[in-house]
mmCIF file of C-alpha atoms and ligand atoms in Angstrom:
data_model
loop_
_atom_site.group_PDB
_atom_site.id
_atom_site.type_symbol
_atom_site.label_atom_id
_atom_site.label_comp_id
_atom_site.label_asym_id
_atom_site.label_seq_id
_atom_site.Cartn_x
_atom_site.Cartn_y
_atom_site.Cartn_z
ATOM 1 C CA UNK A 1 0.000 0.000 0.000
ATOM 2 C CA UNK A 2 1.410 3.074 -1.389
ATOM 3 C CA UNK A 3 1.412 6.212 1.139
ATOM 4 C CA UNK A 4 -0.926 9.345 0.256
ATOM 5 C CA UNK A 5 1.046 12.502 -0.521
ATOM 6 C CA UNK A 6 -1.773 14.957 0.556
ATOM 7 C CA UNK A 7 -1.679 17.878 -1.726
ATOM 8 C CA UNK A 8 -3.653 20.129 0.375
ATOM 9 C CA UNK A 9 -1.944 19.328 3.570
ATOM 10 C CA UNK A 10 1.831 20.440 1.849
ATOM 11 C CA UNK A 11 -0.081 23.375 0.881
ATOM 12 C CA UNK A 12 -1.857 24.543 3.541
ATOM 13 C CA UNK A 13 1.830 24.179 5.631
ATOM 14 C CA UNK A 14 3.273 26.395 2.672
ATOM 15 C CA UNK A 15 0.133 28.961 2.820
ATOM 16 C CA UNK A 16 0.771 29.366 6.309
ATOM 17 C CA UNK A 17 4.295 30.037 6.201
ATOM 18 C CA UNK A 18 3.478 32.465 3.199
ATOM 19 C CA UNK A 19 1.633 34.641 5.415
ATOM 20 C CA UNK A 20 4.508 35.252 7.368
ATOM 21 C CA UNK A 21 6.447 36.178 4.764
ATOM 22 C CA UNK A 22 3.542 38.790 3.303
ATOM 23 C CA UNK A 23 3.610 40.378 6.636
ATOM 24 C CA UNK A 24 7.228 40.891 6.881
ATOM 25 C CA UNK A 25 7.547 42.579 3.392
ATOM 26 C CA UNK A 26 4.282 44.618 4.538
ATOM 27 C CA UNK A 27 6.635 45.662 7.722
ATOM 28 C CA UNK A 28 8.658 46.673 5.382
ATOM 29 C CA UNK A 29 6.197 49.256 3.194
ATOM 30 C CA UNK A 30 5.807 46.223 0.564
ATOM 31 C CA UNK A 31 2.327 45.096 -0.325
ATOM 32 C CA UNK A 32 2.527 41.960 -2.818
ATOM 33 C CA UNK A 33 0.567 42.930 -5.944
ATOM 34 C CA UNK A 34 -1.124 40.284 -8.219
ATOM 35 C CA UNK A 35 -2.867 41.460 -11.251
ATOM 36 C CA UNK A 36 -5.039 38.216 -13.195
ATOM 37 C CA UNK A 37 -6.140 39.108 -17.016
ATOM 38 C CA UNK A 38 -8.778 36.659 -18.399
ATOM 39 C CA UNK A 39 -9.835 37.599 -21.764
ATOM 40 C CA UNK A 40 -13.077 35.793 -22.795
ATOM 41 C CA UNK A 41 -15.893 33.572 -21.002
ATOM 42 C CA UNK A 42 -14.078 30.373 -20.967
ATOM 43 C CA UNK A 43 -15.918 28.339 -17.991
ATOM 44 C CA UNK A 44 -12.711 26.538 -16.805
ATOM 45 C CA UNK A 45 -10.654 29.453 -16.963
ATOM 46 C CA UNK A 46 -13.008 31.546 -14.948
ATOM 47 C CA UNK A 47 -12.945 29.005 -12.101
ATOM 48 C CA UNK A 48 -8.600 28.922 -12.316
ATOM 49 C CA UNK A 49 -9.041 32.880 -12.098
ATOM 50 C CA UNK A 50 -11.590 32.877 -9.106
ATOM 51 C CA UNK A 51 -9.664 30.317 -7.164
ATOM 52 C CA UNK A 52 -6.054 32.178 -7.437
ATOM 53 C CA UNK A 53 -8.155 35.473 -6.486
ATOM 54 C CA UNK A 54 -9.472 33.689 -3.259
ATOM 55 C CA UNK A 55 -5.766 32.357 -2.672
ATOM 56 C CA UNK A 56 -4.821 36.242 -2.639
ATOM 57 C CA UNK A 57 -6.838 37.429 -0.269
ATOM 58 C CA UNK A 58 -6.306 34.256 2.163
ATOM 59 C CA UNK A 59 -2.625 35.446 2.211
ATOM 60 C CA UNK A 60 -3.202 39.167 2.472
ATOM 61 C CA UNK A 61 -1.890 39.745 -1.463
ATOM 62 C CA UNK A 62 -3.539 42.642 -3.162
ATOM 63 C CA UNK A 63 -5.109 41.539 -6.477
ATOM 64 C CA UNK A 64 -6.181 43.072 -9.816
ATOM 65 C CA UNK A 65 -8.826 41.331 -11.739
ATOM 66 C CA UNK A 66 -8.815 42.480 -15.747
ATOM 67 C CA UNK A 67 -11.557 40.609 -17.073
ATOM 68 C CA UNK A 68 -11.678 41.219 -21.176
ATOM 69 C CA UNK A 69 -14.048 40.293 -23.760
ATOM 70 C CA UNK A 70 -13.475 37.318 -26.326
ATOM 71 C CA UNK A 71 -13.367 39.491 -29.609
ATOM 72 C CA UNK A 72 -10.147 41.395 -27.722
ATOM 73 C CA UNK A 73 -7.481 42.550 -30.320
ATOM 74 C CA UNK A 74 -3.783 41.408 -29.132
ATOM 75 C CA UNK A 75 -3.198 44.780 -29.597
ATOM 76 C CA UNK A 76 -5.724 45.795 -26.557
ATOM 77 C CA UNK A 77 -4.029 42.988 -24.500
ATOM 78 C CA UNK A 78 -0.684 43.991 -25.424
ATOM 79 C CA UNK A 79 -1.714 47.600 -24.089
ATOM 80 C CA UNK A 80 -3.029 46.357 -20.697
ATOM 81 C CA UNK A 81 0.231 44.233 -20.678
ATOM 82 C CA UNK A 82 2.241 47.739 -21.150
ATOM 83 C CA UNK A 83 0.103 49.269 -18.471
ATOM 84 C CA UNK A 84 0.603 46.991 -15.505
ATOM 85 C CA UNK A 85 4.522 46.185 -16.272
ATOM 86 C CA UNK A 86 4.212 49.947 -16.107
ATOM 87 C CA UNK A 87 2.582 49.704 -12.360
ATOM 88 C CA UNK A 88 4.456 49.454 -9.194
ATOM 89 C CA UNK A 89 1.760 48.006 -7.300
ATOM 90 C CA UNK A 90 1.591 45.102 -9.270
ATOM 91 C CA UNK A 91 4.638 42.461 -8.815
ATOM 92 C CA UNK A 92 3.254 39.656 -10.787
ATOM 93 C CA UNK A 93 1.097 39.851 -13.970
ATOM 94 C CA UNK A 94 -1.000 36.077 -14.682
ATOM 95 C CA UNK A 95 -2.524 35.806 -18.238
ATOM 96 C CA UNK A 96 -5.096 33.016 -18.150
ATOM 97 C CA UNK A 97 -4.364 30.639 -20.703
ATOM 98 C CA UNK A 98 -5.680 29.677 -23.590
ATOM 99 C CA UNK A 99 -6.188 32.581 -25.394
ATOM 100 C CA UNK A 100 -8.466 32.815 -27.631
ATOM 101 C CA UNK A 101 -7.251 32.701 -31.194
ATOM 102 C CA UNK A 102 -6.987 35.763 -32.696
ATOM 103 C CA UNK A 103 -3.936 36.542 -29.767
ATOM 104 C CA UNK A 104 -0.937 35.015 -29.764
ATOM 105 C CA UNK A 105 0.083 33.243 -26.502
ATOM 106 C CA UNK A 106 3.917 33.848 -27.491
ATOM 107 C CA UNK A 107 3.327 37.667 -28.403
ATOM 108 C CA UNK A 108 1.641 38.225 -24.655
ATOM 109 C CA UNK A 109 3.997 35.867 -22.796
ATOM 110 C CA UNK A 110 7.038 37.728 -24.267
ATOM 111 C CA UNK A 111 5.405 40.606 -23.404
ATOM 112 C CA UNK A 112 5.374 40.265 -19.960
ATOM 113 C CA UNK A 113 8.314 41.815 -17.790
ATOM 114 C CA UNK A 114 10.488 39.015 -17.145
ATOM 115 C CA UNK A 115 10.829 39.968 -13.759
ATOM 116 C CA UNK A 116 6.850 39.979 -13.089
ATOM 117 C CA UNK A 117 6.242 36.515 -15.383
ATOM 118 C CA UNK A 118 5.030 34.227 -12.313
ATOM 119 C CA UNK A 119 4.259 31.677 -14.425
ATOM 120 C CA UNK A 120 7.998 31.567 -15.641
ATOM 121 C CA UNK A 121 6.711 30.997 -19.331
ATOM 122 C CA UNK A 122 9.046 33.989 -20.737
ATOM 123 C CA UNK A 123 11.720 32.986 -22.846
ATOM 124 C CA UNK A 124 14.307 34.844 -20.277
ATOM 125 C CA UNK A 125 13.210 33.254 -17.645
ATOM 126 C CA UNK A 126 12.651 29.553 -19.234
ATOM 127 C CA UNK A 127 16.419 30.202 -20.379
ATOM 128 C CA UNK A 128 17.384 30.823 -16.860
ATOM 129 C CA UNK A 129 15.599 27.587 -15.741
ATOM 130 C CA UNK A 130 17.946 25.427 -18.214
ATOM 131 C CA UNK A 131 20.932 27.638 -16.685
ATOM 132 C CA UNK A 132 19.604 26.751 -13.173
ATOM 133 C CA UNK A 133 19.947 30.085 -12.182
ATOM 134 C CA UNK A 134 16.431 31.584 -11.810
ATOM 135 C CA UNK A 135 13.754 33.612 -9.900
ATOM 136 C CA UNK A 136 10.511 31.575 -10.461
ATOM 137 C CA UNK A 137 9.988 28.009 -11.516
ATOM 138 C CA UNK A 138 6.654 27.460 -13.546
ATOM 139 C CA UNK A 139 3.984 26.631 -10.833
ATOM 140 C CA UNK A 140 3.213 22.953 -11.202
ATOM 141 C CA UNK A 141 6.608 21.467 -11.703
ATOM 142 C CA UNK A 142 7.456 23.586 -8.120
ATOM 143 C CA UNK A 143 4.334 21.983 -6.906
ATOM 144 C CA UNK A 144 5.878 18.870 -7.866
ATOM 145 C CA UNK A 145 9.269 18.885 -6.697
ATOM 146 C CA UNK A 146 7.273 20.805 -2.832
ATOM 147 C CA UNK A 147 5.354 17.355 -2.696
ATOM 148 C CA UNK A 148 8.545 15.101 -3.202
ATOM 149 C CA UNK A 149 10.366 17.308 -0.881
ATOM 150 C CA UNK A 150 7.726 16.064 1.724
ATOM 151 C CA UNK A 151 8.124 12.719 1.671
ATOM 152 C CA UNK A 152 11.744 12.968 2.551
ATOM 153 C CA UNK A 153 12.694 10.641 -0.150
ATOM 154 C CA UNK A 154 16.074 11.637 -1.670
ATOM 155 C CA UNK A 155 16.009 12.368 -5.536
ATOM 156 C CA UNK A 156 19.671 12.490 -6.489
ATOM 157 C CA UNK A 157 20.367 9.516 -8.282
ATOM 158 C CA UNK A 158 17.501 8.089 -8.937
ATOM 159 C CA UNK A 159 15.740 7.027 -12.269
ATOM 160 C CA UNK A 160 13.385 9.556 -12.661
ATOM 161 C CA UNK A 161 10.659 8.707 -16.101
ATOM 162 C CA UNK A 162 8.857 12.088 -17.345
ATOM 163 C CA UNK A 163 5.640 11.610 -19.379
ATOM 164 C CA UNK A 164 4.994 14.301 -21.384
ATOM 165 C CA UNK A 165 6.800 16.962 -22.890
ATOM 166 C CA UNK A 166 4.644 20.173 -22.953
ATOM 167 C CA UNK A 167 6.520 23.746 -22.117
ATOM 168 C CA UNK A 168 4.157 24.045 -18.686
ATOM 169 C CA UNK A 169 4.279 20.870 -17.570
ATOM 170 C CA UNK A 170 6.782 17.975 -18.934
ATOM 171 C CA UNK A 171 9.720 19.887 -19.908
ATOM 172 C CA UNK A 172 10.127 21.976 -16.796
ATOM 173 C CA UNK A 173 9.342 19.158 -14.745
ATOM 174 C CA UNK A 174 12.294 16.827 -16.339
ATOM 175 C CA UNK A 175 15.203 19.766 -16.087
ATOM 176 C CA UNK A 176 13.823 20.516 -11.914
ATOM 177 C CA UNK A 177 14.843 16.439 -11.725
ATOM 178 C CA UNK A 178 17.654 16.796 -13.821
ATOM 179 C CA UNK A 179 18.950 19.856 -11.322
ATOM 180 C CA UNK A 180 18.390 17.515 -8.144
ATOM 181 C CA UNK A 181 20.127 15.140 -10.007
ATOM 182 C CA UNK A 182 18.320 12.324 -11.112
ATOM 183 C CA UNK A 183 18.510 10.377 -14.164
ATOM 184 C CA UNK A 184 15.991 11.548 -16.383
ATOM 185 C CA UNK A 185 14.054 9.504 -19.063
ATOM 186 C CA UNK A 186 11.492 11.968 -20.884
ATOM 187 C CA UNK A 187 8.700 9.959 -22.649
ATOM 188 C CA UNK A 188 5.711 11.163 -25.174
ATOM 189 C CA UNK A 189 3.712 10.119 -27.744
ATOM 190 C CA UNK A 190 6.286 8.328 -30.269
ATOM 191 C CA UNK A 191 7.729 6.430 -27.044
ATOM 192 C CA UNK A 192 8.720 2.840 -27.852
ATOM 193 C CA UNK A 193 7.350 0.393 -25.192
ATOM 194 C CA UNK A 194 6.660 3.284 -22.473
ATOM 195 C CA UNK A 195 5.582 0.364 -20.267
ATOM 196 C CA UNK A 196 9.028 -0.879 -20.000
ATOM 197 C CA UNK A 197 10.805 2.356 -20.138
ATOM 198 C CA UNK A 198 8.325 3.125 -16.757
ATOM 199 C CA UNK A 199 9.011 0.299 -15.164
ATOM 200 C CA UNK A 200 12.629 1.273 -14.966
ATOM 201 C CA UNK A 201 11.375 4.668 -12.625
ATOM 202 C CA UNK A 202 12.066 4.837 -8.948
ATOM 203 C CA UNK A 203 9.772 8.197 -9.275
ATOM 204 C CA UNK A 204 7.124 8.315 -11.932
ATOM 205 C CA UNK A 205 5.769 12.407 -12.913
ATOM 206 C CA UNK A 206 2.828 11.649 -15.478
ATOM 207 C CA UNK A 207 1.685 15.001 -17.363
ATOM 208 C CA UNK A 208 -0.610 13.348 -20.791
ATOM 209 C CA UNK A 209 -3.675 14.346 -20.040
ATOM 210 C CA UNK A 210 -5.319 11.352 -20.461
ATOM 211 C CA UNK A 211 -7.520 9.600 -17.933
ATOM 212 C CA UNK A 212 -5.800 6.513 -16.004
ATOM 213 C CA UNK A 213 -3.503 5.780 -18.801
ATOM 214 C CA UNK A 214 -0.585 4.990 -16.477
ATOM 215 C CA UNK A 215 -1.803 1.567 -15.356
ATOM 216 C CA UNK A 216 0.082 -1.150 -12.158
ATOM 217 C CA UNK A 217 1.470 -3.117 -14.728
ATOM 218 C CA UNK A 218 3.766 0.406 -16.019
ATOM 219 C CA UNK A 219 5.250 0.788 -12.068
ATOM 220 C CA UNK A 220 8.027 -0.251 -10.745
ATOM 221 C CA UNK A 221 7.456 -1.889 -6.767
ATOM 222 C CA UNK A 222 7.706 0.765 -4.454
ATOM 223 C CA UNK A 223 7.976 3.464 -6.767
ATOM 224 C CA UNK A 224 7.618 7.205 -6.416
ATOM 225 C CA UNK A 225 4.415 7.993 -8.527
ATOM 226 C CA UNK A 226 3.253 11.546 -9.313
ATOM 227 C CA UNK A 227 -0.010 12.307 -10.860
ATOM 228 C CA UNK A 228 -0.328 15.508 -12.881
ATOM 229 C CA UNK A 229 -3.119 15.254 -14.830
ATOM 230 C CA UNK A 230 -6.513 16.185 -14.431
ATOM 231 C CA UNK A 231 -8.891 14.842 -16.382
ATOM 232 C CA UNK A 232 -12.456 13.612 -16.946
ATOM 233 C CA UNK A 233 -13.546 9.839 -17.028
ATOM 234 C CA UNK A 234 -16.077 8.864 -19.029
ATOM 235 C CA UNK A 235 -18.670 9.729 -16.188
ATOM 236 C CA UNK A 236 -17.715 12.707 -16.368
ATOM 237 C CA UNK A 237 -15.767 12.748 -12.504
ATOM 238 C CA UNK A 238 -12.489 14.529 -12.218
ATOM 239 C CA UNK A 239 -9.628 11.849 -12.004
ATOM 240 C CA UNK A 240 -5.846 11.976 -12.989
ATOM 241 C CA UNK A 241 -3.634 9.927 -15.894
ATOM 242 C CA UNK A 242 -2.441 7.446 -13.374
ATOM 243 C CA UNK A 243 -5.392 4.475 -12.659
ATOM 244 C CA UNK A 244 -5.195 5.486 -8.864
ATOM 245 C CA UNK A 245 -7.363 1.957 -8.093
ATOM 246 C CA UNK A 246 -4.750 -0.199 -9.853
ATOM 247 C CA UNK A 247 -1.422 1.485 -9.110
ATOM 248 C CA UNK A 248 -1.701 2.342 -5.326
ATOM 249 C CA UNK A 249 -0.934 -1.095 -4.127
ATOM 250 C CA UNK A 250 2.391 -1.279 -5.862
ATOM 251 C CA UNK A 251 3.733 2.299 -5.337
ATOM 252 C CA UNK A 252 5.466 3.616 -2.430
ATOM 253 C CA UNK A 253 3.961 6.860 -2.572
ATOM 254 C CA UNK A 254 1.337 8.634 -4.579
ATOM 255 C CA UNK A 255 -0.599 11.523 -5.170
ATOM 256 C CA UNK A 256 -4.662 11.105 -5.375
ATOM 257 C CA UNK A 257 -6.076 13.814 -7.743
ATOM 258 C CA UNK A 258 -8.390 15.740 -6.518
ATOM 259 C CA UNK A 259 -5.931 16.498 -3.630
ATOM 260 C CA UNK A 260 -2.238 16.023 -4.998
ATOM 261 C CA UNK A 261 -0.448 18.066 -7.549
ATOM 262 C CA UNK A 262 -3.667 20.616 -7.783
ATOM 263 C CA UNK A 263 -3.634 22.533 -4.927
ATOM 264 C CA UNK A 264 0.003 23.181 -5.382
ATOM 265 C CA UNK A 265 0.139 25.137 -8.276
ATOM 266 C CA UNK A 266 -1.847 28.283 -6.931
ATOM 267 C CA UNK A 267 0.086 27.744 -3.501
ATOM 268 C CA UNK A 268 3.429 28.028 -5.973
ATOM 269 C CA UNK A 269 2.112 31.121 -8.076
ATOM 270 C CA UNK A 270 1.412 32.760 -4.283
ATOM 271 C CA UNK A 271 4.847 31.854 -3.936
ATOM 272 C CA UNK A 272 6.226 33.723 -6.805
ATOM 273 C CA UNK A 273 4.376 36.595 -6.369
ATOM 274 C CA UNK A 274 5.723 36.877 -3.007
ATOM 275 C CA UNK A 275 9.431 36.638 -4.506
ATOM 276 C CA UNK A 276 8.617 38.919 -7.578
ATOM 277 C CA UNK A 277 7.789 41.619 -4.959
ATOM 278 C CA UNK A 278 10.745 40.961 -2.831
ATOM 279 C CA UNK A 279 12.801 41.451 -5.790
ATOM 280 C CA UNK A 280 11.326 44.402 -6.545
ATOM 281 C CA UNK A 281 11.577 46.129 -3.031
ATOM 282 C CA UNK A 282 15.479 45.217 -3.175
ATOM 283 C CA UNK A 283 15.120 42.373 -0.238
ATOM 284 C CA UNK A 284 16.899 39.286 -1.840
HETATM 285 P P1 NAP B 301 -0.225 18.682 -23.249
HETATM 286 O O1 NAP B 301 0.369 19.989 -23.612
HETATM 287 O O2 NAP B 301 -1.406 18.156 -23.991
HETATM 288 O O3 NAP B 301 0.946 17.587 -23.319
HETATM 289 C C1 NAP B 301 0.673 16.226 -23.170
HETATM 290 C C2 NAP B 301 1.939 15.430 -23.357
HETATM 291 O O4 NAP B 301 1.622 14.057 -23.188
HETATM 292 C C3 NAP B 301 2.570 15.581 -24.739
HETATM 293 O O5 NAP B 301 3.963 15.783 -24.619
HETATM 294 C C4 NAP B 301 2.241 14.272 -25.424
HETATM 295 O O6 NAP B 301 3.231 13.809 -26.316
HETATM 296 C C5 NAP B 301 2.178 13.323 -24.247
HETATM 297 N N1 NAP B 301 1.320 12.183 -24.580
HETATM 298 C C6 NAP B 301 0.054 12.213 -25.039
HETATM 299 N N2 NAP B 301 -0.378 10.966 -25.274
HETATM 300 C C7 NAP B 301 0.631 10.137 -24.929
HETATM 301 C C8 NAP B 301 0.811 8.735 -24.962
HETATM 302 N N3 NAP B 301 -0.172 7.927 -25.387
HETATM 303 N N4 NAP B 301 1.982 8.223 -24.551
HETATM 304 C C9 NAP B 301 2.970 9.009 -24.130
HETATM 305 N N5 NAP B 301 2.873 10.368 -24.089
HETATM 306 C C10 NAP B 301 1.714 10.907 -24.480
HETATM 307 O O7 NAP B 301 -0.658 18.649 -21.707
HETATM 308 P P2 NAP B 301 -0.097 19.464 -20.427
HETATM 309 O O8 NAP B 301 -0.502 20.881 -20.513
HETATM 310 O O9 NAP B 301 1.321 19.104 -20.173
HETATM 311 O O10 NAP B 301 -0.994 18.790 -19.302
HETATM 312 C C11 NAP B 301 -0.946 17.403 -19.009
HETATM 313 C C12 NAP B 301 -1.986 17.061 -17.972
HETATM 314 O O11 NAP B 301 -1.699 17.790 -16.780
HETATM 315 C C13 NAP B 301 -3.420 17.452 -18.336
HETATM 316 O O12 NAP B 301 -4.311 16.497 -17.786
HETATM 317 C C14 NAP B 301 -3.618 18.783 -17.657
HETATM 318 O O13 NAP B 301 -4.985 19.052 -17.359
HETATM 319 C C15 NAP B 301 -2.827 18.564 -16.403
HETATM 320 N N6 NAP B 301 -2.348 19.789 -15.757
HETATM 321 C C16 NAP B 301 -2.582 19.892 -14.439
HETATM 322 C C17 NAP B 301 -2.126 21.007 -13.738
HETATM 323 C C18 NAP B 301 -2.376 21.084 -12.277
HETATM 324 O O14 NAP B 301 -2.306 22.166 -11.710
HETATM 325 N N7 NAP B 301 -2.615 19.962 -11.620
HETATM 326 C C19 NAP B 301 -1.448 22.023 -14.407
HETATM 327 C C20 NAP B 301 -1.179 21.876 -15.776
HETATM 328 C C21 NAP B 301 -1.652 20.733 -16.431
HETATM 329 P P3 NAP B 301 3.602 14.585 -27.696
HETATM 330 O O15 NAP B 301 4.432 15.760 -27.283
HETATM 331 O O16 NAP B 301 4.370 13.580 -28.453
HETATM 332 O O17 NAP B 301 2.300 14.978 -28.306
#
């Protein structure tokens, strides 16, 4: 029987430290600044934007909430963008993604000051991330390496097996492993017998988006086994890309979704929006 890594409880530690640290830069004439732009009525996206507003005010972080219509030129984005890089009061600038299509998610990430891009998708800071030399991490890969940090199981050395390869999730993911040192396998879509290259993974981070692809028979005994995804089964209930049922006897440890990696990405975007303001008050 694997153990639970309880998402919510790792965050709600890290939320409460946060607070702290919000108080101590407000000591010191700081107030973190979020400002959230959602452009169009995207259901999903509305509930990502609510939720990180909520997680704000929890911690004490001031927020901005730029809602836009659907039919918004990039050019109107592009001049909000301009506007709150412009701002003092706002540290960290989140654009809701996707856009919709007639705005380029490149044009408005590169956009973005670099050194208010909480989401870390701006090609300065993604470079940085390769250097290993960098202000934020991209939120769910942080969440990621938080909850393996709890369990206390070391990471250098071991065989870690990445599936998926997108520039939020899978990439990121494998070079955080790579910089605790483990040995990293990255897998994807035109992987040759992904079942055996799993099998070889003391710690397992699945990103497809897919609903319980990852099934016992691709885990190793005892085996480290993160669950990214979040996904709909065909009853239409929220599950992850890992067959929870199936896999939890044979794993050491493993993340349920709801409850694992989910709740860690807001706590980590809190997180850089707490360092983005630090940064820009001159405390290091
Ligand atoms: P994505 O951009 O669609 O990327 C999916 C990746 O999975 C691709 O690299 C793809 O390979 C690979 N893949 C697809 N089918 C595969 C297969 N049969 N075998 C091996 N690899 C396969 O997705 P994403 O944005 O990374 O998100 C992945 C999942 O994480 C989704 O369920 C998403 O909802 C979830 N997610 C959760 C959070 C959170 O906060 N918990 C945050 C972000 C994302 P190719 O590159 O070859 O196509």
């Amino acid at each position: 029987m694997a153990a639970i890594i309880d998402g919510k409880a790792v965050s709600a530690k890290l939320r409460q430290e946060m607070k702290g640290e919000v108080a101590a830069l407000q000591a010191k004439g700081i107030a973190p600044g979020l400002a959230v732009v959602l452009v169009g009525e995207d259901p999903a996206s509305q509930v990502y934007v609510r939720n990180k507003i909520r997680a704000c005010e929890e911690l004490g972080i001031r927020s901005q909430d730029h809602r836009l219509p659907a039919d918004t030129t990039q050019e109107r984005l592009l001049e909000l963008i301009g506007e709150l890089n412009n701002d003092p009061a706002v540290h960290g600038i989140l654009v809701q993604l996707p856009l919709p299509k007639q705005i380029s998610d490149q044009a408005v990430i590169a956009a973005i000051d670099p050194k208010k891009d909480v989401d870390a998708f701006h090609p300065q800071n993604v470079g940085k991330i390769v250097q290993g030399n960098y202000d934020f991490l991209p939120c769910t890969p942080a969440g990621v390496m938080a909850l393996l940090r709890s369990t206390g199981v070391p990471v250098a050395g071991k065989e870690c097996v990445v599936i998926g390869r997108s520039n939020i999730v899978g990439k990121p993911m494998a070079l955080l492993m790579l910089h605790e040192h483990a040995t990293v396998t990255i897998c994807h879509s035109r992987t040759r017998d992904l079942a055996e290259v799993c099998r070889r993974a003391d710690i397992l981070i699945v990103a497809i988006g897919k609903a319980r692809f990852v099934t016992a028979g691709m885990v190793k005994e005892g085996a480290v086994v993160i669950d990214v995804g979040m996904d709909r089964d065909e009853n239409g209930k929220l599950c992850g890309d890992v067959d929870f049922a199936g896999v939890e006897p044979k794993a050491g440890y493993i993340t349920p979704v709801p409850g694992g990696v989910g709740p860690m990405t807001i706590t980590m975007l809190m997180q850089n929006t707490i360092t983005a303001a630090r940064l820009a008050g001159g405390a290091v």
